[in-house]
Structures are given as C-alpha cells and as structure tokens.
PDB file of C-alpha atoms in Angstrom:
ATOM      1  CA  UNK A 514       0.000   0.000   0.000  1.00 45.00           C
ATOM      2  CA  UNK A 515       1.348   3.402  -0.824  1.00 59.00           C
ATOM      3  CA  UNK A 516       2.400   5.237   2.008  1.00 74.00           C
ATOM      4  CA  UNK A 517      -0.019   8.394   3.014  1.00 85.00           C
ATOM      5  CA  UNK A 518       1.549  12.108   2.682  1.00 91.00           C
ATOM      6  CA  UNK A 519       0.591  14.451   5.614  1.00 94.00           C
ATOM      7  CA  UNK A 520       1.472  18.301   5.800  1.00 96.00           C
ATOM      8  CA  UNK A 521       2.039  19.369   9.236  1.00 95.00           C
ATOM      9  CA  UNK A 522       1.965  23.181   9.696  1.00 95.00           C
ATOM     10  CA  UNK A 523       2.973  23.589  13.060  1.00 92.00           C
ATOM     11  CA  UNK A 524       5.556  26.219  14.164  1.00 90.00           C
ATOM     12  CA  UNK A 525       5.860  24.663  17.840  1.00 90.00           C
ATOM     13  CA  UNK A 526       8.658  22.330  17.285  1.00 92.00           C
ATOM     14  CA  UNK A 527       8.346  20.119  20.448  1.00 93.00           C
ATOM     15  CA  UNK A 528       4.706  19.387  19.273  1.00 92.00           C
ATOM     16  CA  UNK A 529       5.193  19.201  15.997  1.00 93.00           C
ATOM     17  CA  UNK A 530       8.055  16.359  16.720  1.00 94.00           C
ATOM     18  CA  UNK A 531       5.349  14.643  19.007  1.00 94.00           C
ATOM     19  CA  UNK A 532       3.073  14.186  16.064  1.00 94.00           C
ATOM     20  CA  UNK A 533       5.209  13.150  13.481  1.00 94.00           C
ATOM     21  CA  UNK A 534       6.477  10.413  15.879  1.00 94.00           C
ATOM     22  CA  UNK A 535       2.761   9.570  16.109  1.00 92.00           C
ATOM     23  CA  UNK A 536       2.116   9.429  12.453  1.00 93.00           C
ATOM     24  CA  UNK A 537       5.235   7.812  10.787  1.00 91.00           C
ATOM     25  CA  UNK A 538       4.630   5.234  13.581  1.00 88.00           C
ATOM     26  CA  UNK A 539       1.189   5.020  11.414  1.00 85.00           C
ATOM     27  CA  UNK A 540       3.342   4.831   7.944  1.00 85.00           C
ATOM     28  CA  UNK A 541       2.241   8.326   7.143  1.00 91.00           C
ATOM     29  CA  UNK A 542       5.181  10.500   5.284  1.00 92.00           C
ATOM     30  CA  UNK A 543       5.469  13.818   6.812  1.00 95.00           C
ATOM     31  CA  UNK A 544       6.490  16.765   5.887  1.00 94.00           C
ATOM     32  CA  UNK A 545       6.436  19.688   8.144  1.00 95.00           C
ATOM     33  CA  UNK A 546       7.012  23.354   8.223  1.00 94.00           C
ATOM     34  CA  UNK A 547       5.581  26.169  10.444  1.00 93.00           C
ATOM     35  CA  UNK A 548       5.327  28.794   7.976  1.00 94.00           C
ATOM     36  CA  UNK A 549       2.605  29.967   6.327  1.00 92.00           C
ATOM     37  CA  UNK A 550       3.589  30.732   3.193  1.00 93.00           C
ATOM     38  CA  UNK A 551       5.854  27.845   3.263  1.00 94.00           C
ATOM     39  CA  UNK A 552       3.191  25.520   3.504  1.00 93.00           C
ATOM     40  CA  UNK A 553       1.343  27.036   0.211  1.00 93.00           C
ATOM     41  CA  UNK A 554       4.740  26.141  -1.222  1.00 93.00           C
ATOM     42  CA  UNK A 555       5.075  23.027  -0.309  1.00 93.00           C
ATOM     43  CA  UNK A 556       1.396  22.002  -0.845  1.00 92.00           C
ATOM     44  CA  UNK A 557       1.433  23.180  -4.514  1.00 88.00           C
ATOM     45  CA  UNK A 558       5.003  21.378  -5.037  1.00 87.00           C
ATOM     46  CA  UNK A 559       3.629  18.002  -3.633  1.00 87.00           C
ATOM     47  CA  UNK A 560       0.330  17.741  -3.469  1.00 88.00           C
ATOM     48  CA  UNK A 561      -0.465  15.672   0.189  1.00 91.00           C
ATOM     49  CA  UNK A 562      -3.215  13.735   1.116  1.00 89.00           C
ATOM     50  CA  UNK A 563      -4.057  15.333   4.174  1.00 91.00           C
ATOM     51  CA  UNK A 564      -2.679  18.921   6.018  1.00 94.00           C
ATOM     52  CA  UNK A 565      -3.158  19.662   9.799  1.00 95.00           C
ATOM     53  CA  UNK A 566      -3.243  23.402  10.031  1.00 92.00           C
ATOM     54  CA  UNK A 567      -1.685  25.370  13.316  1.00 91.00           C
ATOM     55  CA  UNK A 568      -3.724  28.725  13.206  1.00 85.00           C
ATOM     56  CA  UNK A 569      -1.544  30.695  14.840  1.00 85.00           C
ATOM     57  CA  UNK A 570       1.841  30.172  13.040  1.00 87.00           C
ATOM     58  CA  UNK A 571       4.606  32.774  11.574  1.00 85.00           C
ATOM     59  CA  UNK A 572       3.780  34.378   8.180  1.00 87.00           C
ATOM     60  CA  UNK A 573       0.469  33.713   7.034  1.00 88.00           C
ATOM     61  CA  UNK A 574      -2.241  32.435   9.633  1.00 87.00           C
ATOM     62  CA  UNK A 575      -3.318  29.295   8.936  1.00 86.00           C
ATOM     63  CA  UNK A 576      -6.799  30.401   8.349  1.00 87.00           C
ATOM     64  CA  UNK A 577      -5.847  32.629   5.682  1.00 91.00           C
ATOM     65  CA  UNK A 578      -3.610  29.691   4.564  1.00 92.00           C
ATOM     66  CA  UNK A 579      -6.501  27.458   4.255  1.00 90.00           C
ATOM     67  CA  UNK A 580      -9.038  30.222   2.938  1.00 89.00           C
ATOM     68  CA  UNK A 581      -5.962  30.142   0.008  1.00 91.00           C
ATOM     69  CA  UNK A 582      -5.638  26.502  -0.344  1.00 90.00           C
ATOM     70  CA  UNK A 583      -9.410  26.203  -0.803  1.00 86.00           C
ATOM     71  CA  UNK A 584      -8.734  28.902  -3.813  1.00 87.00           C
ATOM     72  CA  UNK A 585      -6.728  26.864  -5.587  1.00 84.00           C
ATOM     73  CA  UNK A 586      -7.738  23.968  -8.090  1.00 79.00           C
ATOM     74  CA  UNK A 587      -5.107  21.531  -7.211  1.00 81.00           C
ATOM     75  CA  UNK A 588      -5.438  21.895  -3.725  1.00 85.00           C
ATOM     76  CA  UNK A 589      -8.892  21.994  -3.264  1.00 81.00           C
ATOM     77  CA  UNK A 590     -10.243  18.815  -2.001  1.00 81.00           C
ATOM     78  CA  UNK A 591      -7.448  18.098   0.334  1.00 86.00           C
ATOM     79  CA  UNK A 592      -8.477  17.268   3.746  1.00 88.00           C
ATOM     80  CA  UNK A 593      -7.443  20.038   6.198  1.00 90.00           C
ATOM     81  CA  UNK A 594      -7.560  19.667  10.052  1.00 91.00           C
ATOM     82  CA  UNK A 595      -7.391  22.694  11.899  1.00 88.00           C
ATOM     83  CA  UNK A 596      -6.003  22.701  15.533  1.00 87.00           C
ATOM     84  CA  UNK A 597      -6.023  25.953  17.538  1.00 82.00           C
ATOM     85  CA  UNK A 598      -5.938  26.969  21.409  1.00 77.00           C
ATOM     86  CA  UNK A 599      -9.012  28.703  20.734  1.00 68.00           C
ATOM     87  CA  UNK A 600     -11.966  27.051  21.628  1.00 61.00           C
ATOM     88  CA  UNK A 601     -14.538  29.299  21.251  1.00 67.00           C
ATOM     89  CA  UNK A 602     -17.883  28.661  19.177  1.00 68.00           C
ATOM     90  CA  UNK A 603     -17.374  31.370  17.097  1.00 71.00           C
ATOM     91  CA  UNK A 604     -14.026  30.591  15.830  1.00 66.00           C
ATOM     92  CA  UNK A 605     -14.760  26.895  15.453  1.00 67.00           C
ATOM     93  CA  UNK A 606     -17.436  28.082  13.016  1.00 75.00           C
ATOM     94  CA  UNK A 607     -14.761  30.353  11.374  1.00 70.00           C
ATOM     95  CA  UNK A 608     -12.538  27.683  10.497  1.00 68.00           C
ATOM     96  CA  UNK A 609     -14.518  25.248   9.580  1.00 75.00           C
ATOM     97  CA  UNK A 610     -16.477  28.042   7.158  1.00 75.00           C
ATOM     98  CA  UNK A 611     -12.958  28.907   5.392  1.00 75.00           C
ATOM     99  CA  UNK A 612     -13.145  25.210   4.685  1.00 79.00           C
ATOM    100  CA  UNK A 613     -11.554  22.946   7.357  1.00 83.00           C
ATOM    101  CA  UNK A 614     -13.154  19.690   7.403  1.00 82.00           C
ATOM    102  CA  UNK A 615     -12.197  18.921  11.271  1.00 82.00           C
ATOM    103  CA  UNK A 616     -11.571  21.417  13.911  1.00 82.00           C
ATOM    104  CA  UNK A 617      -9.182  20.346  17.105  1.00 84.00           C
ATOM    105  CA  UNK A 618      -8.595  22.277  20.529  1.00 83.00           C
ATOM    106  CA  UNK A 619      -5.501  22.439  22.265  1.00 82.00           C
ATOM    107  CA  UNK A 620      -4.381  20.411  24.380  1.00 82.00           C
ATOM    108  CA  UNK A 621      -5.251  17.194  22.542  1.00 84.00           C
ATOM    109  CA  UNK A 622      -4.218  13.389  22.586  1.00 86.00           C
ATOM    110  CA  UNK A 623      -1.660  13.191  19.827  1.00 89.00           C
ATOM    111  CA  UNK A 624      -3.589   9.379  19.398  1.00 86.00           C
ATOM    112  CA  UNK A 625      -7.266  10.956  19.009  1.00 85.00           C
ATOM    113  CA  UNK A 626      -5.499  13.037  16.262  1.00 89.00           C
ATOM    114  CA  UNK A 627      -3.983  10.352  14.494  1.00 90.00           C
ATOM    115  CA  UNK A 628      -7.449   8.868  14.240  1.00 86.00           C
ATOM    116  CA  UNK A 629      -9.493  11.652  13.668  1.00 85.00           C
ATOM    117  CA  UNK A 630      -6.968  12.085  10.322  1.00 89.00           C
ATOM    118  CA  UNK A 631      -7.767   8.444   9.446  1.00 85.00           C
ATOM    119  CA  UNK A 632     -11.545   9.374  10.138  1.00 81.00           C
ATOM    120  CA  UNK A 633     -11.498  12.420   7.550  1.00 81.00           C
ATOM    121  CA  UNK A 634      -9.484  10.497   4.877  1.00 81.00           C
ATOM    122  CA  UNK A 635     -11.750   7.175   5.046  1.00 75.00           C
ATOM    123  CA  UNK A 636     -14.777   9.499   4.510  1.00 72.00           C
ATOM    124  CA  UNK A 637     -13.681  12.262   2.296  1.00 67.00           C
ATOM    125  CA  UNK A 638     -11.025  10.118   0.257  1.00 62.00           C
ATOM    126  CA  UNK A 639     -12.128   6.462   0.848  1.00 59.00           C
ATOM    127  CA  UNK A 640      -9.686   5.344  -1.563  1.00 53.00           C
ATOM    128  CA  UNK A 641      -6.899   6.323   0.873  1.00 53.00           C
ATOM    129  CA  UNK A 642      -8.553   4.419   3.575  1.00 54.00           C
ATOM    130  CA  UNK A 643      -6.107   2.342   5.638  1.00 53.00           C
ATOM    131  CA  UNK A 644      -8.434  -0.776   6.579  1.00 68.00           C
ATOM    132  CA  UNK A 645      -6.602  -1.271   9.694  1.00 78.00           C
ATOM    133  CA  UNK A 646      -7.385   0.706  13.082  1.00 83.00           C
ATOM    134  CA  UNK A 647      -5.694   1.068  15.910  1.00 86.00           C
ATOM    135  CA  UNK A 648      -5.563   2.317  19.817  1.00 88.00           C
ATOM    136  CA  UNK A 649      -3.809   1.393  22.802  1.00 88.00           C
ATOM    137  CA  UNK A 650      -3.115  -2.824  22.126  1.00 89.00           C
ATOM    138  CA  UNK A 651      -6.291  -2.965  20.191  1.00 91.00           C
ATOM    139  CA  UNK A 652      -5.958  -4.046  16.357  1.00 89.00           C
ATOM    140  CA  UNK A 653      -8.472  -3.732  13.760  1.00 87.00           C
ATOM    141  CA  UNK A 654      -8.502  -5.549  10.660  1.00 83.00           C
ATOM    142  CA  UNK A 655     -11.918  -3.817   8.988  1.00 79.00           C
ATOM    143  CA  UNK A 656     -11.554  -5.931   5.767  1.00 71.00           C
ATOM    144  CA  UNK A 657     -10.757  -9.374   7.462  1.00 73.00           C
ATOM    145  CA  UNK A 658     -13.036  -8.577  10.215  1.00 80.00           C
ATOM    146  CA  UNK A 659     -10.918  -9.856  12.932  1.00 86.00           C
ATOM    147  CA  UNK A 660      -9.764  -8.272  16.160  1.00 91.00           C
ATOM    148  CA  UNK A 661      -5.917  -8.417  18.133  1.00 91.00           C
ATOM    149  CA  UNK A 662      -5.693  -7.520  21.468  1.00 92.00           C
ATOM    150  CA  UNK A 663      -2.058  -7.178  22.975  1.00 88.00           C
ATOM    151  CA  UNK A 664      -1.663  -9.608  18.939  1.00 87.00           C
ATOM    152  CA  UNK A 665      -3.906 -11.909  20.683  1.00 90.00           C
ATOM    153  CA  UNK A 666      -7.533 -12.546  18.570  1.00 91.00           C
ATOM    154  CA  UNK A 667     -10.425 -11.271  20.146  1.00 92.00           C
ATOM    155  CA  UNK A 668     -13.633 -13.189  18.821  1.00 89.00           C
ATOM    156  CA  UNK A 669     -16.423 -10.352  18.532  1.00 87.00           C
ATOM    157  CA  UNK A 670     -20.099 -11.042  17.406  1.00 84.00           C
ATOM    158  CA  UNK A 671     -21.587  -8.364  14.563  1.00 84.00           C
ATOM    159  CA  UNK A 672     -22.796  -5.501  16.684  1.00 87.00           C
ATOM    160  CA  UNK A 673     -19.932  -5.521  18.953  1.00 91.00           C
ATOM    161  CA  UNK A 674     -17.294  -5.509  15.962  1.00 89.00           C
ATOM    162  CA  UNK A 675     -19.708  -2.489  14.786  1.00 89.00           C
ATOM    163  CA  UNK A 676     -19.679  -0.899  18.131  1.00 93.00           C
ATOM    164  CA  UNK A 677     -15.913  -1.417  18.772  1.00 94.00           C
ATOM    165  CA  UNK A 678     -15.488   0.098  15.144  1.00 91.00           C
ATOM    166  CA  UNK A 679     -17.122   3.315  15.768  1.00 90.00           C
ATOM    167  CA  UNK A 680     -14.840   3.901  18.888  1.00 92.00           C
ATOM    168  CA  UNK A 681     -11.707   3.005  17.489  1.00 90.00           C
ATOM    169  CA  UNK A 682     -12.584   6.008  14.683  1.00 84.00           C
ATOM    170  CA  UNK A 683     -13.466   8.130  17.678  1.00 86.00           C
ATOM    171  CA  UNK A 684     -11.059   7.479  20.650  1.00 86.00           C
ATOM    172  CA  UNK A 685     -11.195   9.997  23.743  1.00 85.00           C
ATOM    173  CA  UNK A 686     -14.615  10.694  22.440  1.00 87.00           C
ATOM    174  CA  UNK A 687     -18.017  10.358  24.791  1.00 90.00           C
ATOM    175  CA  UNK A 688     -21.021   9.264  22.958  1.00 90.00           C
ATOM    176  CA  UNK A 689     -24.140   8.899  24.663  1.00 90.00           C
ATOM    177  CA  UNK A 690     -26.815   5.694  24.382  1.00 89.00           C
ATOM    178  CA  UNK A 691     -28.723   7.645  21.915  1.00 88.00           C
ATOM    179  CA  UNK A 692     -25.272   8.572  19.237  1.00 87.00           C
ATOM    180  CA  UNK A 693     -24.163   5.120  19.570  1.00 89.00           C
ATOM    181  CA  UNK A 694     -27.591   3.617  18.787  1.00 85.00           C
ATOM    182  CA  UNK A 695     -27.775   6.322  15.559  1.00 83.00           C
ATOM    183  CA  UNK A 696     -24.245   5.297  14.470  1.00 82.00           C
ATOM    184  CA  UNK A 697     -24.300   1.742  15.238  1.00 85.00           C
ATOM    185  CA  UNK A 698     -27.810   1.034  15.027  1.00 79.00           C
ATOM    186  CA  UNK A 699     -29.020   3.774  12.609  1.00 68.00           C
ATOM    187  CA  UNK A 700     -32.127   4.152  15.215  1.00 58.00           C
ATOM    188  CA  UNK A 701     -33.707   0.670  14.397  1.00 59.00           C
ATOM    189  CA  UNK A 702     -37.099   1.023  15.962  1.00 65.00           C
ATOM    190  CA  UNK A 703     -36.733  -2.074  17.479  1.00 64.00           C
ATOM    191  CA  UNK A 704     -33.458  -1.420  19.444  1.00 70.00           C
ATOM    192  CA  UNK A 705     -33.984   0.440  22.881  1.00 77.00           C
ATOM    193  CA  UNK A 706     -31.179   2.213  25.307  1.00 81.00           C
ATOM    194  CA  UNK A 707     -30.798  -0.679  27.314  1.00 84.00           C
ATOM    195  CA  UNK A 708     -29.478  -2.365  24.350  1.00 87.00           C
ATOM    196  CA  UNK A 709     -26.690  -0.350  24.064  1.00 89.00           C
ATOM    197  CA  UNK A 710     -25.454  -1.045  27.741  1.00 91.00           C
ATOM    198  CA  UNK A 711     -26.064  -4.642  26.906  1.00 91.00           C
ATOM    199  CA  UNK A 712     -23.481  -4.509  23.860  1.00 92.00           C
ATOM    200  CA  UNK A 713     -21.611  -2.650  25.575  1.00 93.00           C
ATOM    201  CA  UNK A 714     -21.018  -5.224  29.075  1.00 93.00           C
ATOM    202  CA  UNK A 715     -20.702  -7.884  25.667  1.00 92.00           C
ATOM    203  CA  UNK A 716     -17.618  -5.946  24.206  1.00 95.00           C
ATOM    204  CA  UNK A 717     -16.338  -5.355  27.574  1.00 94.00           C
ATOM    205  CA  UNK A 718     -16.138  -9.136  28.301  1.00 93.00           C
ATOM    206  CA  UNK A 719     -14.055  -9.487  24.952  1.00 93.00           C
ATOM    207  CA  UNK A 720     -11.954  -7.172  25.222  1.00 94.00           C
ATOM    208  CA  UNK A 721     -10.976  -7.493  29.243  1.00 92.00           C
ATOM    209  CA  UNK A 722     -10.727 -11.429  28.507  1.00 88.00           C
ATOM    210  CA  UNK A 723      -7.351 -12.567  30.845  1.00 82.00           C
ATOM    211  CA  UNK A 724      -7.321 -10.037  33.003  1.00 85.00           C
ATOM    212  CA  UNK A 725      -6.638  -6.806  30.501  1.00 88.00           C
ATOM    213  CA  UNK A 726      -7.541  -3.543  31.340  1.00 90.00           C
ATOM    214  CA  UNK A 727     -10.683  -2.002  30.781  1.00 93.00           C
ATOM    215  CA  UNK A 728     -10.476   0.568  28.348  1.00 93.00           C
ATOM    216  CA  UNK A 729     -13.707   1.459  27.662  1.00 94.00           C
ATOM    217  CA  UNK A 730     -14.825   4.415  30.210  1.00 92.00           C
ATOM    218  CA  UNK A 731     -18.276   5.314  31.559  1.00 92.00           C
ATOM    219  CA  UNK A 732     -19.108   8.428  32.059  1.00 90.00           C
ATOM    220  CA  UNK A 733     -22.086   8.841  34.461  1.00 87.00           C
ATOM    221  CA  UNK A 734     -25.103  10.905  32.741  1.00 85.00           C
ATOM    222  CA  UNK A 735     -23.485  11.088  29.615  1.00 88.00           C
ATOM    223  CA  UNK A 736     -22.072   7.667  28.224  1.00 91.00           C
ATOM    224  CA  UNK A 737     -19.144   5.887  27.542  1.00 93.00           C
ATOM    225  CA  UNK A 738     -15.831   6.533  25.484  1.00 93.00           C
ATOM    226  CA  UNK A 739     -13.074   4.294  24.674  1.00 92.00           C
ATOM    227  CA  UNK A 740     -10.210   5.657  26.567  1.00 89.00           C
ATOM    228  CA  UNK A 741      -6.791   4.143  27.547  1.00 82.00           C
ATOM    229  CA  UNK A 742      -5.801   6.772  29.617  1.00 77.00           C
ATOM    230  CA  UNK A 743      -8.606   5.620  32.866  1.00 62.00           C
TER     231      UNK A 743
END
C-alpha cells in the first residue's frame, strides 16, 4: 500500500516532533514546516493527502492559509484539520467556514489526532482508507473482520465488531446511548437504550478477557468513550 503524505503546519517544534512520531509510527510520510507561506509552497510542489493546520503560526495564519488553499484547483479537495488553542464557538465556526473539514482544541491526545486524520481520509477520500485501526493494544482488521488484542484474537459477534469500530474512529470521544444507537444502530425502531449497555457489558467481556484492562470508560449521565488513559 502506498504510504499516506501528511502536511504538518505547526511552528511549535516540540509538538510538531510529538506528532510526526505519532504518524510515521502510522506509515504516514510527513512533511512539516511552520510557515505559512511555506506551507502554500510546499502544498502546490507536492500535493499531500491530508494537512493539519496550526492557526496561529509565523507568516500567514493558517486560516488565511486554508481560505488560500481552498482557492486553488489543485489543492482543493485536500483534507485540512485545523487545531487551535481557541476554543470558542465562534471561531470553530470560522474555520470550519474557510473550509476545514475537522476542527481540534488544544491540548489534545496526539492518538485521538492520528485517528481523527484516518476518520477524515476514510470518509472524504475512501480510496486512501487504511483498513486497519488502531488504539492502545487494540488491532483492527476492517476488511478481514478480525480483532488483536495485545496480537492476541479477540472473537467479537456483529454488533460488537460495529460498536468497537465506531470507537476506534473516535477514541477519547463520549457518545451517549442515543449517538451510539444512531451510528451503530441507525435508530432501528426495534433497538432500545438498554441495548446499548447490553453490547456494551458484551464488548467489555471481549476485550478485558485474561485479566486486561478495561479501556472502555463510563461516564455517568453522559455515556461511555473508549479511553486508555482511565
């Protein structure tokens, strides 16, 4: 499989160093600058698959870089990933009208990022799709349907591999009983909430087979998230 270009526009270098670890460790090439106009450079040189955009970096701001890179035939379908310290409604809106397809607050799990990239590229550019996912010790294998804890196979009925699926794309994420039933379930009028918590305790049991930590978090009120870091 061809390996995946990234563009990382980040100007802080300890960060930026973080994240490339992250994502060569995923077999993504990266190439990274923290320049604005740099990065218009280098994205019209070599074309990427995917760009994670600092907004406040030296030059051009990244919004104004993406507003650009939007402009521009060649570059206009690439998947762009914002990440800023601010966190406000407002700008969220602002970045993702300029054209960012995902929007990511400081501070942030370098792993959620890593799969929120692989999120944005299976749906805007399924072609580039890597059919393997990945947190913590848990392996995905989406084509060959089969499951690795810790490289150990984890046997998984239908709903559960479905289940486990969605938070694997969404790590660090809390969905409540009512998202996981629309994205798992697609609100069958059959299926009720306590169905949910039933698949749940079933993926559980899988997954924490031997003794293994639980890694799946719930969150009283709101509902659970797959989370490592308990």
């Amino acid at each position: 499989m061809t390996r995946k270009t990234l563009l990382l526009v980040e100007d802080d270098r300890a960060l930026a160093e973080l994240l490339i670890w992250h994502f060569e460790r995923e077999d993504y090439e990266v190439r990274r600058t923290g320049d604005g106009e740099e990065a218009l450079l280098l994205a019209s040189e070599e074309v990427p698959d995917v760009i994670i955009l600092d907004w406040m970096i030296e030059g051009i701001l990244g919004l104004e870089v993406c507003r650009r890179l939007r402009r521009r035939s060649e570059t206009a379908n690439i998947p762009i990933i914002m990440l800023t310290a601010r966190g406000e409604e407002s700008d969220r809106i602002r970045g993702l009208e300029t054209g960012a397809d995902d929007y990511v607050t400081k501070p942030f799990s370098p792993r959620e990022l890593v799969a929120r990239v692989g999120a944005v590229l299976r749906r805007i550019r399924p072609a580039l799709a890597a059919e393997q996912l990945a947190y913590d010790d848990v392996e995905m294998d989406v084509g060959a349907h089969r499951v690795r804890r810790s490289g150990k196979p984890i046997s998984l009925g239908p709903t559960e591999f479905r289940l486990l699926r969605h938070f694997l794309e969404n790590p660090g994420r809390v969905f409540s009983r009512e998202r996981l039933l629309d994205a798992v379930w697609s609100h069958d009028p059959d299926i009720d909430l306590r169905t949910v918590d039933v698949h749940v305790r079933r993926l559980r049991k899988a997954l924490n087979d031997g003794g293994r930590k639980d890694i799946i978090r719930t969150v009283r009120s709101a509902g659970y998230s797959l989370d490592a870091e308990l």
